[in-house]
Coordinates of C-alpha atoms (C1' of nucleotides) in Angstrom, one line a residue:
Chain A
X1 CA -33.5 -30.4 38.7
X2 CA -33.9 -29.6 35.0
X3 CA -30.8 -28.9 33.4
X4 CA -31.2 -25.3 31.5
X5 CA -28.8 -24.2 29.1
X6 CA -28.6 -20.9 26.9
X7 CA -26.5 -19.2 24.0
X8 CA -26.5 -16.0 23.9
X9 CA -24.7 -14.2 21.0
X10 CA -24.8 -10.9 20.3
X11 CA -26.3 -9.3 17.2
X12 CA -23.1 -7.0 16.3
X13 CA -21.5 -9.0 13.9
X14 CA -21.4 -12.7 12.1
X15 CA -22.0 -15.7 14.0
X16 CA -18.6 -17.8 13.1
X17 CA -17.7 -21.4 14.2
X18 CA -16.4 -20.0 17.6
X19 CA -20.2 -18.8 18.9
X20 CA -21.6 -21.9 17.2
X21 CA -19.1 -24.5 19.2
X22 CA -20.4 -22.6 21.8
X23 CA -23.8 -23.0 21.0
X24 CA -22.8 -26.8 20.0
X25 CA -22.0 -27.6 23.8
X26 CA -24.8 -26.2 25.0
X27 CA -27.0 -27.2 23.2
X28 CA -25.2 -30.6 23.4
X29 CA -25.1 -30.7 27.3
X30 CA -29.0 -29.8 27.5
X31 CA -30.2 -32.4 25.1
X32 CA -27.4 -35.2 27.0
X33 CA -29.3 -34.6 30.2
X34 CA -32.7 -34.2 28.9
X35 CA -32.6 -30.1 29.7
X36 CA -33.6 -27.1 27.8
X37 CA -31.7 -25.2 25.3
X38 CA -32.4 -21.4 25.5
X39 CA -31.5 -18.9 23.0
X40 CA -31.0 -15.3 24.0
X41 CA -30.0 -12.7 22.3
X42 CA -27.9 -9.9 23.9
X43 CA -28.8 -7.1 22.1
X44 CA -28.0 -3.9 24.7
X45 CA -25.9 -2.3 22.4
X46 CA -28.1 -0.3 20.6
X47 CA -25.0 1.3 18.5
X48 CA -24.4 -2.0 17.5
X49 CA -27.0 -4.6 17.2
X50 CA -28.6 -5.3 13.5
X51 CA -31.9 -7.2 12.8
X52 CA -29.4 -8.4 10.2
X53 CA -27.1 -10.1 12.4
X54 CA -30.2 -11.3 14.5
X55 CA -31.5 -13.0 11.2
X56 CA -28.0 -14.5 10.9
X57 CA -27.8 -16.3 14.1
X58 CA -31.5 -17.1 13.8
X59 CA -30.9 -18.5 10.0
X60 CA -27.4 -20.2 11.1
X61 CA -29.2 -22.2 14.4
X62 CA -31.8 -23.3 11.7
X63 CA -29.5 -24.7 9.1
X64 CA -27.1 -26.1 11.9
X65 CA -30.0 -27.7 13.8
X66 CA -29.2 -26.5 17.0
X67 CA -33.0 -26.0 17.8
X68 CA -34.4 -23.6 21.1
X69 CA -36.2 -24.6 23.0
X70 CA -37.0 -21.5 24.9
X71 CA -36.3 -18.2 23.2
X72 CA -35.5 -16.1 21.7
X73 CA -35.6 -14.1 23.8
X74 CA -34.4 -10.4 23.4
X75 CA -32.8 -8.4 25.8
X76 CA -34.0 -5.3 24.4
X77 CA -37.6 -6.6 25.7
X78 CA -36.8 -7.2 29.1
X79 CA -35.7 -3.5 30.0
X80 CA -38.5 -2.9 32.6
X81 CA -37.3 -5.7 34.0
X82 CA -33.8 -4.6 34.4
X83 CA -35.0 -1.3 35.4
X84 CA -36.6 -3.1 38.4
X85 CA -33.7 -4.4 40.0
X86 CA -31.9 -1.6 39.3
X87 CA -34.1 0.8 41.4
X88 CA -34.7 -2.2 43.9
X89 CA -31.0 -2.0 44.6
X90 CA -30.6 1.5 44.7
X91 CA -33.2 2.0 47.3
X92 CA -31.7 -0.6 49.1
X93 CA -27.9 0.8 48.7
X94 CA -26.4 -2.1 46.7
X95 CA -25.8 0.0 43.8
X96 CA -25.5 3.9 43.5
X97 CA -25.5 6.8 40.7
X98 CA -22.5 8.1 39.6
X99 CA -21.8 11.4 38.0
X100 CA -17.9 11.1 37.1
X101 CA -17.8 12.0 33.7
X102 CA -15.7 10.3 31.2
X103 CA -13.5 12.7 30.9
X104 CA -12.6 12.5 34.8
X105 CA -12.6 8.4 34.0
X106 CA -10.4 8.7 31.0
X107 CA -7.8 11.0 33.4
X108 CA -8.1 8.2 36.6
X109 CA -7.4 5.7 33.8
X110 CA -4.5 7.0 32.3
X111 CA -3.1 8.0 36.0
X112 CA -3.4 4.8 37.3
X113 CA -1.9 3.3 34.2
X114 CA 1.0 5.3 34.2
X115 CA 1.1 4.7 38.1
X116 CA 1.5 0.6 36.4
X117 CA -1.5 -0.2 38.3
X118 CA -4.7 -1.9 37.0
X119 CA -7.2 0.5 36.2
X120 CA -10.2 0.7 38.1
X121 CA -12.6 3.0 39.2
X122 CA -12.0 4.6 42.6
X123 CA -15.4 4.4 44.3
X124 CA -15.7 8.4 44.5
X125 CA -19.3 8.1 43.8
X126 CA -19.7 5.5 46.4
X127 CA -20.2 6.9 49.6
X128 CA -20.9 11.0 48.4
X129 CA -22.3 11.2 45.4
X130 CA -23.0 14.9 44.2
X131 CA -25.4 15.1 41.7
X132 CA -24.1 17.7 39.4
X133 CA -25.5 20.0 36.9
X134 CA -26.6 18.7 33.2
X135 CA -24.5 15.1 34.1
X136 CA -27.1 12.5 34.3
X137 CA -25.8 10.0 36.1
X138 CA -25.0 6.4 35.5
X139 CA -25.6 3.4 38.1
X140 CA -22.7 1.3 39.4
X141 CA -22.9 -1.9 41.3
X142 CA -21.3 -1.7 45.2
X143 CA -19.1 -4.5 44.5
X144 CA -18.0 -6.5 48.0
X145 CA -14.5 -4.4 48.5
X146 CA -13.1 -7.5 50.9
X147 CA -13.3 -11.8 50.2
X148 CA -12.6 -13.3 47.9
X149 CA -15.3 -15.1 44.7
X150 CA -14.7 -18.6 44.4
X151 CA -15.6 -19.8 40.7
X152 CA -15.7 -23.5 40.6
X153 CA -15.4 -24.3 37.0
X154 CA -16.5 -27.4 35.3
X155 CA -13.4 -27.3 32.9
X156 CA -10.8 -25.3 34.6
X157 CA -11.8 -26.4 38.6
X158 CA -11.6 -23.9 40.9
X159 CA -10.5 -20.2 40.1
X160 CA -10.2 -17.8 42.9
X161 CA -10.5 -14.0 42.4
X162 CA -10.0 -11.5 45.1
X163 CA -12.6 -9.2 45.5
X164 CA -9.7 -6.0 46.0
X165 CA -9.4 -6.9 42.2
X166 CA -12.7 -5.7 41.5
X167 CA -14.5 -2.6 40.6
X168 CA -17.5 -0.4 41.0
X169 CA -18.7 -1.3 37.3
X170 CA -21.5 0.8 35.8
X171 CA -24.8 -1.5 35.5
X172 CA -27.3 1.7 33.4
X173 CA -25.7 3.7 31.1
X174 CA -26.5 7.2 31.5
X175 CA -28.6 7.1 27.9
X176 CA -30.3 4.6 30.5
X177 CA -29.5 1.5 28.7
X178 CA -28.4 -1.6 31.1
X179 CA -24.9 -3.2 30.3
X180 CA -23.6 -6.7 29.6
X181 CA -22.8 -7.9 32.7
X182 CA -25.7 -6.9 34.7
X183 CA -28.2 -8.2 31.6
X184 CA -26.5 -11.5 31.8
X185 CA -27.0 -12.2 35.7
X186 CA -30.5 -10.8 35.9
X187 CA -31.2 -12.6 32.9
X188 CA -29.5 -16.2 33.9
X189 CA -31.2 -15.7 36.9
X190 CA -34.7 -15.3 35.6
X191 CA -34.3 -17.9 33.5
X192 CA -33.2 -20.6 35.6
X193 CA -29.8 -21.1 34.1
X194 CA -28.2 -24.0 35.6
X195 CA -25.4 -24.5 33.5
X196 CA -23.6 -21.2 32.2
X197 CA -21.7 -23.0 29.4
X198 CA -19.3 -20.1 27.3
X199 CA -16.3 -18.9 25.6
X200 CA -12.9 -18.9 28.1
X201 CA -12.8 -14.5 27.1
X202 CA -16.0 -14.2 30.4
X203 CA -14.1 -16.5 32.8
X204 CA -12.8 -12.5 34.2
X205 CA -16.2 -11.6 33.9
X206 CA -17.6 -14.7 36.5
X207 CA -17.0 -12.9 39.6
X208 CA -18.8 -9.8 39.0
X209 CA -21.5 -11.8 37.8
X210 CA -21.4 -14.1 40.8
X211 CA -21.3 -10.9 43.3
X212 CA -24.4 -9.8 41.6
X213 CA -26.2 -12.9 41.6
X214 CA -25.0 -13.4 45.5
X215 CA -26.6 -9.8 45.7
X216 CA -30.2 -11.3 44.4
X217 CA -30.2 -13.8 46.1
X218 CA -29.8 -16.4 43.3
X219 CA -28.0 -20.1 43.8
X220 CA -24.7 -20.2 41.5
X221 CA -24.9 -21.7 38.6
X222 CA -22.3 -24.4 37.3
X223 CA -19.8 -22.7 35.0
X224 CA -18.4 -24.4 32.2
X225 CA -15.2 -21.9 30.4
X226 CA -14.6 -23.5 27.1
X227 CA -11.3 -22.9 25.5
X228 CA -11.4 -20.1 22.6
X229 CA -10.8 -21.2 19.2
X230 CA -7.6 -19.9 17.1
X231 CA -7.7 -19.5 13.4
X232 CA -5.5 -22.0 10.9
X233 CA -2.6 -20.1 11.8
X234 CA -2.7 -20.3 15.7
X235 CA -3.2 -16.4 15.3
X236 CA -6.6 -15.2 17.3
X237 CA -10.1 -16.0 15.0
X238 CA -10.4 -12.6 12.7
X239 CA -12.0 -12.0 9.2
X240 CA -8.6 -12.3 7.3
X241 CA -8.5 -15.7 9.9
X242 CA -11.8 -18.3 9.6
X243 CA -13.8 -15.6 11.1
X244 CA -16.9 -16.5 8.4
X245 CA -20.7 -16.4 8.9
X246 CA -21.3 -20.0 9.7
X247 CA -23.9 -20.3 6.6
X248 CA -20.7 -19.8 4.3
X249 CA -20.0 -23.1 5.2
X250 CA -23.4 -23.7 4.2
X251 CA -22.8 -22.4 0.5
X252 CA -19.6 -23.8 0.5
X253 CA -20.6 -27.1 0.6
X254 CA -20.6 -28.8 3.9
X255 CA -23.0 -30.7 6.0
X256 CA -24.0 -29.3 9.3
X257 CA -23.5 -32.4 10.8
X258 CA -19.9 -32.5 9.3
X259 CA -19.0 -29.0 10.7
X260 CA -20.5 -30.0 14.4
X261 CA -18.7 -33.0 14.7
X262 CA -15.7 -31.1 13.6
X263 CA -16.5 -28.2 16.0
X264 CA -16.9 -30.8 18.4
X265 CA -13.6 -32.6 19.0
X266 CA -12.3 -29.1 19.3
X267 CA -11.9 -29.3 22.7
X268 CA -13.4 -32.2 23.4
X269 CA -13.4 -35.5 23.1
X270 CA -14.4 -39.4 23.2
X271 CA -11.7 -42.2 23.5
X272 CA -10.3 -41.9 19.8
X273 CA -13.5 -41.5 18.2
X274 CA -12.9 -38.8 15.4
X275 CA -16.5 -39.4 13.5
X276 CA -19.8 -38.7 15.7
X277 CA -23.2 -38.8 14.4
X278 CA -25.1 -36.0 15.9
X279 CA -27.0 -38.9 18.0
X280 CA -24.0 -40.0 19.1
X281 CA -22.6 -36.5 20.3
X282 CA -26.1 -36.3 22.3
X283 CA -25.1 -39.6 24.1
X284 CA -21.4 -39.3 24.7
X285 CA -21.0 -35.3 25.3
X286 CA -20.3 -34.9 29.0
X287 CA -18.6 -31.1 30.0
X288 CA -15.8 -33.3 32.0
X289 CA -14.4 -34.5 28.9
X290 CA -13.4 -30.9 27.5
X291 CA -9.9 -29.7 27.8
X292 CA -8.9 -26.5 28.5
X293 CA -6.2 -25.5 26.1
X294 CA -7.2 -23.3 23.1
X295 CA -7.1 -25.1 19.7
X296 CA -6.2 -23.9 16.0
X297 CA -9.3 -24.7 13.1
X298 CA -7.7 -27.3 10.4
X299 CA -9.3 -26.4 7.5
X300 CA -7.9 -30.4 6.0
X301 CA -9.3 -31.6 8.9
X302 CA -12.6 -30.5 8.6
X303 CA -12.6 -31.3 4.2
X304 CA -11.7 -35.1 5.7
X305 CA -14.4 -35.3 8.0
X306 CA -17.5 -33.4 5.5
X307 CA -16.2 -36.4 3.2
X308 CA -17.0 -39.1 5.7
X309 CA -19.9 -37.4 6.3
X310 CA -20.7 -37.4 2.9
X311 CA -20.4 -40.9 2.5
X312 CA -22.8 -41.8 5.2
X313 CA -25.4 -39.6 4.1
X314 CA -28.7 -40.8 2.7
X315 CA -28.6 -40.0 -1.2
X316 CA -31.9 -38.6 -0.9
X317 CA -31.3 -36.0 1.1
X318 CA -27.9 -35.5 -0.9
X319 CA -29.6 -35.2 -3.9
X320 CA -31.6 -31.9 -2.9
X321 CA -28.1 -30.6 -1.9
X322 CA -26.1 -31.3 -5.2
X323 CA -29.2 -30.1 -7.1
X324 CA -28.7 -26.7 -4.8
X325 CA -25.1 -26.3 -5.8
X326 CA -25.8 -27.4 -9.4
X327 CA -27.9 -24.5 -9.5
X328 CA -25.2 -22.3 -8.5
X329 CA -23.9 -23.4 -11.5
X330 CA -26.6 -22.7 -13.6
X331 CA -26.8 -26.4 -14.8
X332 CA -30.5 -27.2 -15.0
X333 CA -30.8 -31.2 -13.7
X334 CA -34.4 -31.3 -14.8
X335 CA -33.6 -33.2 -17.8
X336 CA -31.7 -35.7 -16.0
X337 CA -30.3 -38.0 -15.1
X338 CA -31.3 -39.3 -11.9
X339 CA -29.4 -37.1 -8.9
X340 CA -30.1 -40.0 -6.6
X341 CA -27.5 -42.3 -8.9
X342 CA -25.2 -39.4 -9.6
X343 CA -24.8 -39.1 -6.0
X344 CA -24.4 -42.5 -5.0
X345 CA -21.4 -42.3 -7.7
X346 CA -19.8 -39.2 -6.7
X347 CA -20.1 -39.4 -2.8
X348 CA -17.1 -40.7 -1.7
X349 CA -15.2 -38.4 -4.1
X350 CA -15.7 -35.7 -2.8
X351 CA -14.6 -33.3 0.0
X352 CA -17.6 -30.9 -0.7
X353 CA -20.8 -31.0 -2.4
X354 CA -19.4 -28.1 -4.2
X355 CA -16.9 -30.2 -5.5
X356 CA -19.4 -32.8 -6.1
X357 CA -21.1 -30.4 -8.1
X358 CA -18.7 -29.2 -10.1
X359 CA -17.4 -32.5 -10.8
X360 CA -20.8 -33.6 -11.8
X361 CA -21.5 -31.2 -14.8
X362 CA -20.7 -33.6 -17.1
X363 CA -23.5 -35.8 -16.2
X364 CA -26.1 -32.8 -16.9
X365 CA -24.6 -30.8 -19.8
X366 CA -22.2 -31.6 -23.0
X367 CA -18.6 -30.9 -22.0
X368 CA -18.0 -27.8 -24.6
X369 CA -14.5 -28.7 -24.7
X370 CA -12.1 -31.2 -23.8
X371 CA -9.4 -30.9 -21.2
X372 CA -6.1 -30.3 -23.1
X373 CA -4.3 -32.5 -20.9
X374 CA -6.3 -35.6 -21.5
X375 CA -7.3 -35.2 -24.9
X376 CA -3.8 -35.2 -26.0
X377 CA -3.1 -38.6 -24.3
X378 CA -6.5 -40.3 -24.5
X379 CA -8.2 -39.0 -27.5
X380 CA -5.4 -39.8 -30.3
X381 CA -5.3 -42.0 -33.5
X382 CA -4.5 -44.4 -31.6
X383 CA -6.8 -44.7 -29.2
X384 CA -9.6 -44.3 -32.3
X385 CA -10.2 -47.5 -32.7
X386 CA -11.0 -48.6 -29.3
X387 CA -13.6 -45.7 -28.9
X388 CA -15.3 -47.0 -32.8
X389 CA -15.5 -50.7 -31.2
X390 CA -16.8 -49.4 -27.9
X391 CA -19.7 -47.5 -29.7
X392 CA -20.2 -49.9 -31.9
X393 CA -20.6 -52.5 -29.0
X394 CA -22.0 -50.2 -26.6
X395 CA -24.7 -49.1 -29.2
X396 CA -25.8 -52.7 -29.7
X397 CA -26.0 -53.0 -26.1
X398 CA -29.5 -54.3 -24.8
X399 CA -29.2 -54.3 -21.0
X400 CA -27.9 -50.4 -20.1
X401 CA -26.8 -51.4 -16.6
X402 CA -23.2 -50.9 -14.8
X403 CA -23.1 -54.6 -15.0
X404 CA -23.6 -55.3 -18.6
X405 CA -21.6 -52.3 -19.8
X406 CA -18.6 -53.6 -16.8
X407 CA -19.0 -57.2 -18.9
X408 CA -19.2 -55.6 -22.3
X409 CA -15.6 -53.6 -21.3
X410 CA -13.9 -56.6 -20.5
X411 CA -14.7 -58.1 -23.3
X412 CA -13.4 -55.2 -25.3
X413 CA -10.4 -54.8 -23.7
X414 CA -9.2 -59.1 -23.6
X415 CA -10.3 -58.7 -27.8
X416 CA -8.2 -56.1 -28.2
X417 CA -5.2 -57.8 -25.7
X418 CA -5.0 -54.8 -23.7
X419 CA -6.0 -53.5 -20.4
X420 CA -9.0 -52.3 -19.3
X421 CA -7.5 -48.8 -18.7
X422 CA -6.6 -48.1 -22.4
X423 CA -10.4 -48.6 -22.9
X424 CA -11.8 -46.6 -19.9
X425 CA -9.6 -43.6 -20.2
X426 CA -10.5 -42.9 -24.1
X427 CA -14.3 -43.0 -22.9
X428 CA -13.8 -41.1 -19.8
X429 CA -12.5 -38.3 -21.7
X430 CA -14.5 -38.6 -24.6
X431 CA -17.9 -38.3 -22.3
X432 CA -16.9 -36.3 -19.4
X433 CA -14.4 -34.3 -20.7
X434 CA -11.7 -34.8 -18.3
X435 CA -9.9 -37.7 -17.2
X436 CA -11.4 -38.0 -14.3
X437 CA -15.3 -40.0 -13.2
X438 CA -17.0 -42.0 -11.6
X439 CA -15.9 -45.9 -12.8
X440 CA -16.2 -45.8 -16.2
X441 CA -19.2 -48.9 -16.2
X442 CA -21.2 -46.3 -14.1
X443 CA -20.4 -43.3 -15.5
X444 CA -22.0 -44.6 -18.4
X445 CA -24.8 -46.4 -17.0
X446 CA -25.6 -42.7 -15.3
X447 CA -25.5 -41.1 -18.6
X448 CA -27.7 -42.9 -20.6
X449 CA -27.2 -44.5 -24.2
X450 CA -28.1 -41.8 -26.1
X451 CA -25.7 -39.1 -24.0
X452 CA -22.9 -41.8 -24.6
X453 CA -23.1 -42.7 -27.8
X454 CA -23.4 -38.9 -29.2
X455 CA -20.7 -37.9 -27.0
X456 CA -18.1 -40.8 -28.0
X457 CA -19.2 -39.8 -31.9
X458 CA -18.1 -36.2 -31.1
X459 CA -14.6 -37.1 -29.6
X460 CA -14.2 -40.0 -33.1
X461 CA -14.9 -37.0 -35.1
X462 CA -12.5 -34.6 -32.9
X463 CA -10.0 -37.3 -33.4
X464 CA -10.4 -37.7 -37.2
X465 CA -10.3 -33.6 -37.7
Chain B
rG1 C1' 1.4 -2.6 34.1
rC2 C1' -2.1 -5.6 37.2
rU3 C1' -5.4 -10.0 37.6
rC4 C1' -6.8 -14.6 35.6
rC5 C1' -6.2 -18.7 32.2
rC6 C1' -3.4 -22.1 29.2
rA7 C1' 1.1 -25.4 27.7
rU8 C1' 1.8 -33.6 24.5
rC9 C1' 3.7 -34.6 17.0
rG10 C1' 2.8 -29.0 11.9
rU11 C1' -2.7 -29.3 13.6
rC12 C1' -6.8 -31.7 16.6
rU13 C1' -6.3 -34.9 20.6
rA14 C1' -5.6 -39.8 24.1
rG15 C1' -3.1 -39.9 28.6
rA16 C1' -6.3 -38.6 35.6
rG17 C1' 2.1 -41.8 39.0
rG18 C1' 4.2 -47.5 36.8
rC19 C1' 0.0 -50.4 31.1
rC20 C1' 4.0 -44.7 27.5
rC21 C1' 11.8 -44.8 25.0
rA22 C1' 3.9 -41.8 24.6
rG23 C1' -1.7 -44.0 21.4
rG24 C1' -5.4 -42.2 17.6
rA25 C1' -6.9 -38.6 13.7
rC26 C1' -5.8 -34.8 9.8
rA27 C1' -1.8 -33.5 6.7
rC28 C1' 2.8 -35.5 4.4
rA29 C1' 5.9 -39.7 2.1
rG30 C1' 6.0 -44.8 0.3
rC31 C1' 3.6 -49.3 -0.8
rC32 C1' -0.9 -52.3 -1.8
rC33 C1' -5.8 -52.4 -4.3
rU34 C1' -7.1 -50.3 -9.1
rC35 C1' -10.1 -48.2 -15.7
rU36 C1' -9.1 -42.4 -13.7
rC37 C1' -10.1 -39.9 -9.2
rA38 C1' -11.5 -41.2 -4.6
rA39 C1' -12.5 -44.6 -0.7
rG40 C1' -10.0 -48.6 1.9
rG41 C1' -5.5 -51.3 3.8
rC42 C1' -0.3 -51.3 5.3
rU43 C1' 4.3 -48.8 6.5
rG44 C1' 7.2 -44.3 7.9
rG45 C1' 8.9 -39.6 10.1
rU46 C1' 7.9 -35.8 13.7
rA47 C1' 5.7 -34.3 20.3
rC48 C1' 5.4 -34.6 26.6
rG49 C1' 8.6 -25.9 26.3
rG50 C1' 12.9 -25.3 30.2
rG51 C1' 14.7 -25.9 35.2
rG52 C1' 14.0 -27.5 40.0
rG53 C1' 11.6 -30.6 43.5
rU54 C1' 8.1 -34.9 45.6
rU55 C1' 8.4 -40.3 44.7
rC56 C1' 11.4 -46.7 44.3
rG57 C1' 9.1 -44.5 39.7
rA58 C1' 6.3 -38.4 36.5
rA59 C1' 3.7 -36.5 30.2
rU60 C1' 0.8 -37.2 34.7
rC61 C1' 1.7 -34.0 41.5
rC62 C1' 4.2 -29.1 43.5
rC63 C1' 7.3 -24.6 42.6
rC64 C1' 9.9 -21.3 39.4
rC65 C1' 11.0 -19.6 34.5
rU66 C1' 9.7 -19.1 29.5
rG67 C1' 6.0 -18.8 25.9
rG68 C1' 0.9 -18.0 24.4
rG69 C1' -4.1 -16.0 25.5
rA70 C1' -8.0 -13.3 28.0
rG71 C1' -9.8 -9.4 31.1
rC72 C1' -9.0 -4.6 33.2
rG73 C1' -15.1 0.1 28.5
rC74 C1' -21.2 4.4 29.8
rC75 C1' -18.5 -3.3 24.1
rA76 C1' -20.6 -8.0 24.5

RNA sequence: GCUCCCAUCGUCUAGAGGCCCAGGACACAGCCCUCUCAAGGCUGGUACGGGGGUUCGAAUCCCCCUGGGAGCGCCA
């Protein structure tokens, strides 16, 4: 048996990191057991649903790599199918109109709630419905009213719901749209789901779902209830609370594969293992090893992992990245220098390639001014005479490489019986602007001659003035 | 209110009865390395929600309490 896994988000708002680690396991669980990955969009709520938010989840799949390999598919376009089973199961008395209004529901509602039981409908419909004048009626689902629904979940084990618990629940709307729940089983159904992998919020849903599928005659699937994911503060994930389109991350600098190993080990885990290549994750992910207790996002957490990431990411691909966020800077990097070498400098010092970016200015345009800070300290009388023998030496300087302008430093800084800081830190500031780089030896080498020379004539004269 | 779920450092987690007076990671503090910033290394503090059982022995099993969450929609 071919695993089959799906996502199925629905278009009606942003996808954030709670649908993706969703998304994540199955995806994760399919391509560990050689399966299929489906993507589905739930999209029944007409009210709702945006070919925005559809272009979103689309878009966010794409840049995460979490690639289909069935779908999408769109709920919207499977309505005659719906409207099949719907009518098969009327005729044969397994669901049944209803023409309560909501008025009369809202009243049974409040009654029952004020009665401090749990509100449900009362099955008027059920055995004598009378059709009534200018109410078209919606279709409900003759839920078993005795037994109980066994859910055997993959992370919480076996959860037992009693079928008294249970209502009626309406499966066509009476503007003749199908609902959620219904949707979901036809549709997992049809599409062979094996392994229903989702948020913890539809574990209440499960045994409506598995009553209907019972009712079609389907084979349960495996159900896997993740735990939901809470914002920094432990308070549920909301707008004010992490609750970001998932290509913000995107913008703001992080690597996909950073964010899914992040997304990962919440909730699950490997031994110790905190850093997973997405190869790795394929390998290792097995649904046993998820826990079932919901977890807070750590914003530090994820900054520390993007960096490791970062670090073990080919510069190449890096470079088209950094040259991205440079852009968003409107720093041109056509002129040079080489992004390649500016990333293998800057990698490791950086939690973003935002960061990266803006710490990387320097090596594309001119600092137009100097940080107070450091100037004050590094660029001073002083301090003159070490930046006039560095550009003297460094402008006599055949070989431009790190190493011969590391050698050259040395030199400078046993002549002059200091250390080598009280040379580096003058140039540092004097070229970048700020008093902090790369190591000086490639900072410089990056830069070029020319850009270094100029620039430590500019910060001699700013000294003199 | 009813039903269901959950409960180890601030956070993410390891732990499937003795290996645990609880291990790793992020964050924090200190030290080392060092031309700055990082990275890296070392050290440190802080956790099994409470109470009952079961057992020779419980973070691990059972029960109760407490706390948190979800569902109860002609939302998904």
């Amino acid at each position: 048996m071919t695993v089959r896994t799906r996502f199925a988000p629905s278009p009606t708002g942003m996808l954030h990191i709670g649908g993706v680690r969703t998304a994540l396991f199955c995806w994760l669980y399919a391509r560990r057991h050689g399966g299929i990955f489906i993507l589905r969009v739930e999209d029944t709520d007409r009210e709702r649903s945006t070919p925005e938010a559809v272009q979103v989840i689309l878009d966010g799949m794409a840049w995460l790599g979490l690639d289909a390999d069935e779908g999408p598919y769109y709920q919207t376009q499977r309505y005659g199918r719906y409207r099949e089973v719907i009518d098969r199961w009327l005729a044969e008395g397994k669901a049944y109109h209803c023409y309560c209004t909501k008025d009369e529901l809202e009243q049974l509602r409040n009654d029952q709630l004020a009665r401090k039981e749990k509100p449900r409908y009362n099955g008027r419909c059920r055995h004598d419905a009378q059709p009534r004048q200018g109410i078209t009626p919606v279709v409900r689902f003759a839920n078993p009213q005795e037994g109980e629904v066994v859910v055997d979940d993959a992370v919480h084990g076996r959860v037992v719901f009693q079928n008294s618990e249970l209502d009626d629940l309406i499966i066509l709307r009476s503007d003749g749209n199908p609902t959620y729940n219904f949707c979901v089983t036809v549709d997992d159904w049809d599409m062979k789901i094996t392994h229903v992998i989702r948020g913890d919020d539809h574990l209440n849903n499960t045994p409506r779902q598995i009553n209907m599928l019972k009712t079609l005659g389907g084979e349960l699937p495996t159900y896997a209830h993740l735990p939901m994911i809470l914002g920094p503060d432990g308070a549920k994930l909301s707008k004010r609370h992490g609750a970001v389109s998932v290509l913000q991350y995107k913008e703001e600098g992080y690597l996909a594969e950073a964010l899914l190993n992040y997304l990962a080990r919440l909730g699950w885990s490997h031994g110790d293992q905190e850093i997973f290549t997405l190869d790795e994750m394929c390998k290792l992910f097995d649904i046993t090893d998820v826990n079932k207790s919901a977890a807070a996002i750590n914003p530090d957490k994820l900054s520390w992992l993007n960096q490791q990431h970062l670090m073990r990411a080919d510069d190449a691909r890096l470079a088209g990245e950094l040259q991205w966020q440079l852009a968003q800077l409107e720093v041109d990097t056509s002129g040079g220098p080489d992004l390649e070498a500016v990333v293998a400098a800057q990698k490791e010092r950086a939690k973003t390639l935002k960061d990266m970016a803006a710490s990387s200015v320097f090596f594309f345009r001119e600092p137009a001014w100097y940080e107070e800070k450091a100037a004050k300290k590094n660029l001073t009388p002083e301090t003159k005479p070490h930046l006039e023998r560095a550009h003297e030496a460094l402008a006599g300087l055949g070989d431009w490489s790190a190493e011969s302008i590391h050698a050259l430093m040395q030199a400078l800084a046993e002549q002059g019986g200091v250390g080598l800081g009280k040379i580096a830190q003058p140039i540092r500031v004097a070229v970048s602007g700020g008093s902090v780089s790369p190591p000086i030896d490639q900072t410089l080498a990056i830069l070029g001659s020319e850009q270094v020379l100029k620039r430590l004539e500019r910060a001699i004269a700013f000294i003199g003035s």
